[in-house]
Short mmCIF file of C-alpha atoms and ligand atoms in Angstrom, two decimals:
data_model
loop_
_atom_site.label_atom_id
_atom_site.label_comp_id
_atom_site.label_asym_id
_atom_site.label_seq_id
_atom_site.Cartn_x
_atom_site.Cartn_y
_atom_site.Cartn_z
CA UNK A 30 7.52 7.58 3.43
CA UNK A 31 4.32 6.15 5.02
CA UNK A 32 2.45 5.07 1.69
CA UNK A 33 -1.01 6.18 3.20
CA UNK A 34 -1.94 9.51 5.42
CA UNK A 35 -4.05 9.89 7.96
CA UNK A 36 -7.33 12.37 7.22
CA UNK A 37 -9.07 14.44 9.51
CA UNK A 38 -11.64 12.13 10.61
CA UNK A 39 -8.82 9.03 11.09
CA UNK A 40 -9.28 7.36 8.27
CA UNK A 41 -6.21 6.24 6.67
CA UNK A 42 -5.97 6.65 2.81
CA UNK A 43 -3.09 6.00 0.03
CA UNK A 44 -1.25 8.73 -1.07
CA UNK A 45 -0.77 7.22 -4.91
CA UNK A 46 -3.96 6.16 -6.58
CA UNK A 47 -5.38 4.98 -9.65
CA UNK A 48 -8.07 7.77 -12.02
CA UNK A 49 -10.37 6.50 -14.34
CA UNK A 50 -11.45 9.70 -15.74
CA UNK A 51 -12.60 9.50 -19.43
CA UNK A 52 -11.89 5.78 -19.58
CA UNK A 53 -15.25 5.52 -20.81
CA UNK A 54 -14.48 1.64 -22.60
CA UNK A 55 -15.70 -0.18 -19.65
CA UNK A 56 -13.41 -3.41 -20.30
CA UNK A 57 -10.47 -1.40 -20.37
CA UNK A 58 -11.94 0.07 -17.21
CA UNK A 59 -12.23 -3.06 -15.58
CA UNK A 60 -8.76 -4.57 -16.60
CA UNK A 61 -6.52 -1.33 -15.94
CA UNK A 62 -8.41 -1.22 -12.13
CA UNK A 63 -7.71 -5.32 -12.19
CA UNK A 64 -3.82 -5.06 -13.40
CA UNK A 65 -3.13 -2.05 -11.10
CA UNK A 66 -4.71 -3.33 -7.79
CA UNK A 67 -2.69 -6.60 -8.45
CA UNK A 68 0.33 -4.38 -9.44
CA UNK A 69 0.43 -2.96 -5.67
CA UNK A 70 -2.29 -0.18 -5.98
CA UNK A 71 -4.65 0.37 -3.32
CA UNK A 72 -6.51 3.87 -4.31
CA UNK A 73 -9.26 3.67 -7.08
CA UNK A 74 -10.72 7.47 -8.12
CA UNK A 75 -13.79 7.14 -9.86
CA UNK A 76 -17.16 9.17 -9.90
CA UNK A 77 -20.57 8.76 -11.09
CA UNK A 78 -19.69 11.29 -14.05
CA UNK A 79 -17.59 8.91 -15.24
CA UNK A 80 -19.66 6.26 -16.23
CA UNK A 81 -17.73 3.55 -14.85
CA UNK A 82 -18.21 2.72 -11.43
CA UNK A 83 -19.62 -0.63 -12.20
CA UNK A 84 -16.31 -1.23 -13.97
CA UNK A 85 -14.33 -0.54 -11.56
CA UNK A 86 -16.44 -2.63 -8.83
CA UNK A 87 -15.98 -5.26 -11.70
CA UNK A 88 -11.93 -4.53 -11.66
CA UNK A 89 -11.98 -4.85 -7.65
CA UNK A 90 -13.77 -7.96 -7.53
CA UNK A 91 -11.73 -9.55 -9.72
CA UNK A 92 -7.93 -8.59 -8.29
CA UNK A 93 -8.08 -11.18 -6.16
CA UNK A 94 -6.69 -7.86 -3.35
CA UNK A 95 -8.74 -8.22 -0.06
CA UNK A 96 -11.79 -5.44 -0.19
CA UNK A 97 -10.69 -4.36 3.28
CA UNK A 98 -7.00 -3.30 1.99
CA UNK A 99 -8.83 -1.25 -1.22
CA UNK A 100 -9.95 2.63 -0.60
CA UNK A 101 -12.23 3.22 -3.56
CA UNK A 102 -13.68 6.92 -4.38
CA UNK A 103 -16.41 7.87 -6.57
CA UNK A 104 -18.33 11.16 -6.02
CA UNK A 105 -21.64 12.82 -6.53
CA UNK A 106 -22.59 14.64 -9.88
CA UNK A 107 -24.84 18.40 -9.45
CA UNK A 108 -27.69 16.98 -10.99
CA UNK A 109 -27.55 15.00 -7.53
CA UNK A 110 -27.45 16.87 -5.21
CA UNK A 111 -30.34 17.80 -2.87
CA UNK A 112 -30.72 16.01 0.08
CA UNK A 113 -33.67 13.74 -1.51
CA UNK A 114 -31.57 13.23 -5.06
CA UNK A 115 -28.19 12.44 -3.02
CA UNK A 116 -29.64 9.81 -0.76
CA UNK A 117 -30.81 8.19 -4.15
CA UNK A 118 -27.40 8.60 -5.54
CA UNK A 119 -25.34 7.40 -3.04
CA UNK A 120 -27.63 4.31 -2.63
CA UNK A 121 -27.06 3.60 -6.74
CA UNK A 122 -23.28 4.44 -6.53
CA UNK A 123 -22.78 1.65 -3.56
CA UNK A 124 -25.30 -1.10 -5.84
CA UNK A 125 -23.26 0.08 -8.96
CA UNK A 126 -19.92 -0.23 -7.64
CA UNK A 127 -21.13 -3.51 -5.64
CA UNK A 128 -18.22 -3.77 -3.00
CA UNK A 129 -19.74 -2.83 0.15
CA UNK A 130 -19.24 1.03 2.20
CA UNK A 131 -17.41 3.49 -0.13
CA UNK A 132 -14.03 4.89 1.12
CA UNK A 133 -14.72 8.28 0.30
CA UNK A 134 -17.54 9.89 -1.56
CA UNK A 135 -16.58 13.49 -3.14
CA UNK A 136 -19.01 16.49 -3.40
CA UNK A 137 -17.69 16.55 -7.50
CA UNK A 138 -18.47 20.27 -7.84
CA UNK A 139 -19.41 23.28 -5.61
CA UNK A 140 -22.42 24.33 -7.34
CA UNK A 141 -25.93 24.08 -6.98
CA UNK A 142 -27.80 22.36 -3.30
CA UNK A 143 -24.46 21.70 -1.77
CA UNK A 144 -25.65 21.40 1.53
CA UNK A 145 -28.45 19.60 1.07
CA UNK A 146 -26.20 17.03 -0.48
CA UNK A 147 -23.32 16.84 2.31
CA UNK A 148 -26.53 16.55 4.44
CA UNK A 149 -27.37 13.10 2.81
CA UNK A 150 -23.40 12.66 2.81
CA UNK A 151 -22.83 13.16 6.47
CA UNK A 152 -26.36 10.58 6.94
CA UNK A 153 -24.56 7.96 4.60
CA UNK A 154 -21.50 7.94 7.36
CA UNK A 155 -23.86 7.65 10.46
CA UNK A 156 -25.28 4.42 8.36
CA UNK A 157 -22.15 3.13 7.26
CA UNK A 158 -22.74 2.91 3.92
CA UNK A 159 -20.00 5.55 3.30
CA UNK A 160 -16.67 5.98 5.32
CA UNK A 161 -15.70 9.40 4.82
CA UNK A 162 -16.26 12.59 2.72
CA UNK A 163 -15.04 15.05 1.65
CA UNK A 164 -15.11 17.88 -1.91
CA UNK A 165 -13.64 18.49 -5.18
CA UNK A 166 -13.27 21.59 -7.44
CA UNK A 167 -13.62 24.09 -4.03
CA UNK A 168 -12.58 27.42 -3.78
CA UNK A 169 -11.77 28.90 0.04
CA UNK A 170 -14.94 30.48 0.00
CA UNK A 171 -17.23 27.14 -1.08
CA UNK A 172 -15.15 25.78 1.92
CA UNK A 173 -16.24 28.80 3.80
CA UNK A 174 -20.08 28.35 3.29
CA UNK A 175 -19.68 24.86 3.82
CA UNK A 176 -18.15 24.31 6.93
CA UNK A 177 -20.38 26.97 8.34
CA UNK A 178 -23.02 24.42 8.22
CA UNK A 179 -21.51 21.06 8.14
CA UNK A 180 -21.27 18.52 10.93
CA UNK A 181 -18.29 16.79 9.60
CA UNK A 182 -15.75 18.27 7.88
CA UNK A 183 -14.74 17.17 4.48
CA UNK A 184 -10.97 15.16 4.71
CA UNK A 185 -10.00 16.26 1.53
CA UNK A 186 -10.58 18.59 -1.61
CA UNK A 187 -9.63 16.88 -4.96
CA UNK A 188 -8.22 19.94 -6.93
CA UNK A 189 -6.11 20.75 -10.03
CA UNK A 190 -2.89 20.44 -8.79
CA UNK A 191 0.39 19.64 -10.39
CA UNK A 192 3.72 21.77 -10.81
CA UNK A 193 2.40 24.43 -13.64
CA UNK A 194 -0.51 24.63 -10.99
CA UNK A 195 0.53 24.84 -7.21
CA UNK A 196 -2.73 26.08 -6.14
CA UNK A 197 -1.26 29.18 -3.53
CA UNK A 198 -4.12 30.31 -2.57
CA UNK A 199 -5.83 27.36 -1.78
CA UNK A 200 -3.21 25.42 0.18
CA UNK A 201 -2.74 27.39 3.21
CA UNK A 202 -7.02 27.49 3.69
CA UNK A 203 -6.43 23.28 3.32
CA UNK A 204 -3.85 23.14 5.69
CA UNK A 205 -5.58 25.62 8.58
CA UNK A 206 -8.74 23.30 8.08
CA UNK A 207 -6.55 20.05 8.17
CA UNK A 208 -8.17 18.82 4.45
CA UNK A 209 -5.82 17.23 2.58
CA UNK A 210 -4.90 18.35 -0.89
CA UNK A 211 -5.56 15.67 -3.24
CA UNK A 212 -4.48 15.91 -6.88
CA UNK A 213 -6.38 15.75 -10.29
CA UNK A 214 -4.14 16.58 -13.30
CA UNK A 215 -1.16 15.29 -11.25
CA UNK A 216 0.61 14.98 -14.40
CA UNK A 217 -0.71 17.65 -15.86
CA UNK A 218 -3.09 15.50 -18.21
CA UNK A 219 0.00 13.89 -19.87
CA UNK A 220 1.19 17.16 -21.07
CA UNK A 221 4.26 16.53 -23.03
CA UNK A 222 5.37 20.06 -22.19
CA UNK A 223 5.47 19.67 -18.47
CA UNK A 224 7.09 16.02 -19.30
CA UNK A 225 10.09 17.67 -20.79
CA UNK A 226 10.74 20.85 -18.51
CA UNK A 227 14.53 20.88 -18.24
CA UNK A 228 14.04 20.37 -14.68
CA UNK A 229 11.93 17.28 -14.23
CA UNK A 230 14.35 15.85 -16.78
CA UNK A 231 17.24 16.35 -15.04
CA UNK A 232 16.09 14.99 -11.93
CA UNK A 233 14.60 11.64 -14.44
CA UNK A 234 18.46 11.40 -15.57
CA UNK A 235 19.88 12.05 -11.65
CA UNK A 236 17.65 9.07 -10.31
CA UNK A 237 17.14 6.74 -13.52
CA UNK A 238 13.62 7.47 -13.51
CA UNK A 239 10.71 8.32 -15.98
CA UNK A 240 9.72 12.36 -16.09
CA UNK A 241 6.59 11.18 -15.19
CA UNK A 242 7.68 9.15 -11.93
CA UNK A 243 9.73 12.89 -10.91
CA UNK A 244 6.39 14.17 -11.13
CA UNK A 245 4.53 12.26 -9.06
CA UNK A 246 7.21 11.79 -6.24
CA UNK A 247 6.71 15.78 -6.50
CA UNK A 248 3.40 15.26 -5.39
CA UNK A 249 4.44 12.76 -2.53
CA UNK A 250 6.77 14.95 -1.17
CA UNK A 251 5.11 17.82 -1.18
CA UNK A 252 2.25 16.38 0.80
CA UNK A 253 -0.81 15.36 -1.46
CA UNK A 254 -2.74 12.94 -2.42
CA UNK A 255 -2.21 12.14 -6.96
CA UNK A 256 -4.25 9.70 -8.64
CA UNK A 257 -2.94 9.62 -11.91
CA UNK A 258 -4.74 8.31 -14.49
CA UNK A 259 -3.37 5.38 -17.44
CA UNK A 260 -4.62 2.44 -19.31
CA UNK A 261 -1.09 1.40 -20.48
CA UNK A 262 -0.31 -1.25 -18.18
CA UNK A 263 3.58 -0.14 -18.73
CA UNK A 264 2.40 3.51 -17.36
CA UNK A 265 0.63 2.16 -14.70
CA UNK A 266 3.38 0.29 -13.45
CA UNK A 267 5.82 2.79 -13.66
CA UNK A 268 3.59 5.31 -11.79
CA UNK A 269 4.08 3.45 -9.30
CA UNK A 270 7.18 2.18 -8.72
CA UNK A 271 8.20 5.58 -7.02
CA UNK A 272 9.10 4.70 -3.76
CA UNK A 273 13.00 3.55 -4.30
CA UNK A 274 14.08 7.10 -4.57
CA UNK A 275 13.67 10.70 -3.30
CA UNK A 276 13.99 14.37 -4.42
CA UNK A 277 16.38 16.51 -2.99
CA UNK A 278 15.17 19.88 -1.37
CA UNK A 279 17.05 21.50 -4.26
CA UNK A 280 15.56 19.02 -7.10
CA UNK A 281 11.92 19.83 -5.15
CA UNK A 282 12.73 23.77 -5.37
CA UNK A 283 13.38 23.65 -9.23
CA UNK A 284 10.15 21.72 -9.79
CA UNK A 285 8.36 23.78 -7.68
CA UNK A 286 9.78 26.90 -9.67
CA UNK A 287 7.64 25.89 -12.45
CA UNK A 288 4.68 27.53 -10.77
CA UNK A 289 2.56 29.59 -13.26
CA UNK A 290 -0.31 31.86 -12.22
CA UNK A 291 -3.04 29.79 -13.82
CA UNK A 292 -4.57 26.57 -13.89
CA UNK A 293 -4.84 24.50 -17.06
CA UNK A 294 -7.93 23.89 -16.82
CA UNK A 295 -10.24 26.96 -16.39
CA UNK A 296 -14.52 26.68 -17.00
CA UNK A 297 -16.32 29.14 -16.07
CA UNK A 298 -18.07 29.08 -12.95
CA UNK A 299 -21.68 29.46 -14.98
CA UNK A 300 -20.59 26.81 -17.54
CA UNK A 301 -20.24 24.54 -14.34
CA UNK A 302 -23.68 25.44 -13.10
CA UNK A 303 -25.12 24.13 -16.17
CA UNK A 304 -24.02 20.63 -14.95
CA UNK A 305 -27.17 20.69 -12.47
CA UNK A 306 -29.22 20.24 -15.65
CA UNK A 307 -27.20 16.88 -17.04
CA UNK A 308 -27.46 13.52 -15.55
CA UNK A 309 -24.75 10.92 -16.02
CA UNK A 310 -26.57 7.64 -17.54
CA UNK A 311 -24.43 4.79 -16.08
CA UNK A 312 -22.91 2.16 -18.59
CA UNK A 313 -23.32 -1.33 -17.87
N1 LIG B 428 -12.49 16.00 -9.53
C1 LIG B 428 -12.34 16.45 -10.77
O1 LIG B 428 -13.00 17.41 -11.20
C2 LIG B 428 -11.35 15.77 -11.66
C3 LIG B 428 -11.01 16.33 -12.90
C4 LIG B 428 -10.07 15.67 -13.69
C5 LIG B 428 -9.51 14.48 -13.23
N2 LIG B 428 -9.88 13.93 -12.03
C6 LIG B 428 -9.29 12.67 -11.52
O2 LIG B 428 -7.88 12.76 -11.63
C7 LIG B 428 -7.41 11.66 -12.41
C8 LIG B 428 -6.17 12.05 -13.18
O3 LIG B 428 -6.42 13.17 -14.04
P1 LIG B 428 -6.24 13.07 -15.62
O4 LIG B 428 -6.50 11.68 -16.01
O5 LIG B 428 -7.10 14.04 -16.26
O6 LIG B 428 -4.74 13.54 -15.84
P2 LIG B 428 -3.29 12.92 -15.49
O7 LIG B 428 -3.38 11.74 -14.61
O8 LIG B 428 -2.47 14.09 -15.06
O9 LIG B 428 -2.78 12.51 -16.92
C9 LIG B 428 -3.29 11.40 -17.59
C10 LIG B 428 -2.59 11.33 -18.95
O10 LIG B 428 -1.19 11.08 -18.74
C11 LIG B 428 -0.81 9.92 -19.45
N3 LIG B 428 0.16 9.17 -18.62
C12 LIG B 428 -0.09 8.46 -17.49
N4 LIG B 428 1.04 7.93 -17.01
C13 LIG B 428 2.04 8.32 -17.83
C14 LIG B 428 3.44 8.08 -17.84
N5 LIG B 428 4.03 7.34 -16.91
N6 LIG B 428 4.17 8.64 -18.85
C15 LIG B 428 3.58 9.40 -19.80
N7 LIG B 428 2.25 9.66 -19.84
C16 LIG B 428 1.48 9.12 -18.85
C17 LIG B 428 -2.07 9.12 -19.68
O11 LIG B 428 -2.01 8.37 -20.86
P3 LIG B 428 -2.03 6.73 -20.85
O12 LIG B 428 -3.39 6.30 -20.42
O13 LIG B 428 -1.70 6.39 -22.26
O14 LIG B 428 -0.94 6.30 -19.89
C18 LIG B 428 -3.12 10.24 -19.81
O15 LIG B 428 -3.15 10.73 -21.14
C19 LIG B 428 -8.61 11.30 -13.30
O16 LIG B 428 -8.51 10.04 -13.88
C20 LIG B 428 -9.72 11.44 -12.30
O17 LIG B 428 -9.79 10.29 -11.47
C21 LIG B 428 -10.79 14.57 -11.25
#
């Protein structure tokens, strides 16, 4: 398998990356970007929610991997958004993460000036200072009421996505539009029930592999994008060492049995609103 896809706008970007969500210790940041980078990694999935995008500019920088090879994401909080606010934010995300043009910045949720933000998006590609862009956390009809308006279409739309959560509505409306499905919660958050489902395990025990690496070869086979997140350097290795084997179409059917009607993750869509109101403060 190729180990990077090709996105709507030609772009090409890994299919295995590297989250830093809610590593909020910035030297553990740094070193877990650092350690998986030299470990063969070439996505990084950040965001200015995060907190850490000067880490992980830090972690870059200091691989020692050529920038050119390295497709780093970060995205745009609510309280951003607006075309005036997102031309300011995209300018601090590329002097915070301090390694030239971002690979791909993410609209991070689908609520409040959305369009005036992918306006300041779509400006940030004509300049170069951003590659491509895309969305995360939208439904078919945010889609809808974007691409109504929108002069380049977003490449992907970072999602909950992982075998309890298959996303069927969702995936068919990606696939029309030719956005790639990209995975948050590819391992469910670490949940040690999805870890031990009788038939990831058996497919661990087939192959000699971790649950964890059945999961995520899931993911690759089935199409998407997974970042996974870890800051055990054990974890992150193993995360990756997944290309040595594949699932059979009978191994793929039993994980993708484990479908179940909701996500795992579920705020309200008025709860998410609220985020307009709170501005991420950087950390050094
Ligand atoms: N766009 C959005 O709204 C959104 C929302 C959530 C997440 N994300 C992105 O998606 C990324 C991944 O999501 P996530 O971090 O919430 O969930 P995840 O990657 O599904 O799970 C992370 C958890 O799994 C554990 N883990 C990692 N590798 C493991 C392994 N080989 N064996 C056992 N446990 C393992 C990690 O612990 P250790 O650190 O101890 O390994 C951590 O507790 C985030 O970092 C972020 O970049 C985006």
């Amino acid at each position: 398998m190729d180990a990077t896809i090709t996105l709507n706008d030609g772009a090409r970007m890994p299919r295995l990356g590297l989250g830093v969500f809610l590593v909020s210790d910035v030297a553990v940041c740094e070193a877990s970007v650092r350690s998986a980078l030299r470990g063969g990694y070439r996505l990084v999935d950040t965001a200015a929610f995060y907190r850490n995008e000067r880490a992980v500019g830090r972690g870059i920088r200091g691989s020692g991997v050529p920038r050119e090879e390295i497709f780093v994401t970060t995205k745009l909080w609510p309280s951003d958004y607006g075309l005036d606010r997102a031309r300011a934010a995209i300018g601090a995300s590329v002097e915070r993460l301090d390694c030239g043009p971002i690979d791909l910045l993410l609209l991070h949720q689908p609520v409040g000036d959305v369009i005036g933000a992918w306006k300041a998006m779509e400006e940030a590609v004509d300049a170069g200072t951003v590659r491509s862009i895309g969305v995360s956390n939208f439904t078919a009809d945010d889609l809808d009421r974007l691409l109504a308006v929108a002069r380049i279409r977003p490449v992907v739309d970072q999602i909950e996505l992982h075998p309890y959560w298959q996303q069927p509505g969702l995936l068919p409306v990606l696939a029309r539009h030719d956005i790639v499905a990209e995975a948050w919660y590819p391992l469910g958050h670490g949940s040690r029930e999805l870890l031990a489902e009788p038939a990831i395990v058996a497919a661990a025990t087939v192959h000699g592999k971790s649950p964890a690496q059945v999961v995520l070869r899931w993911h690759l086979q089935r199409g998407f994008v997974a970042i996974p997140k870890s800051t055990d350097p054990a974890h992150i290795a193993a995360n990756f060492d997944i290309g040595d084997f594949a699932l059979s179409a009978d191994e793929m059917a039993a994980v993708d049995a484990l479908g179940r009607a909701r996500p795992m993750q579920r705020i309200p869509r008025w709860v998410m609103s609220l985020a307009r109101f709170a501005r991420p403060r950087p950390r050094p």
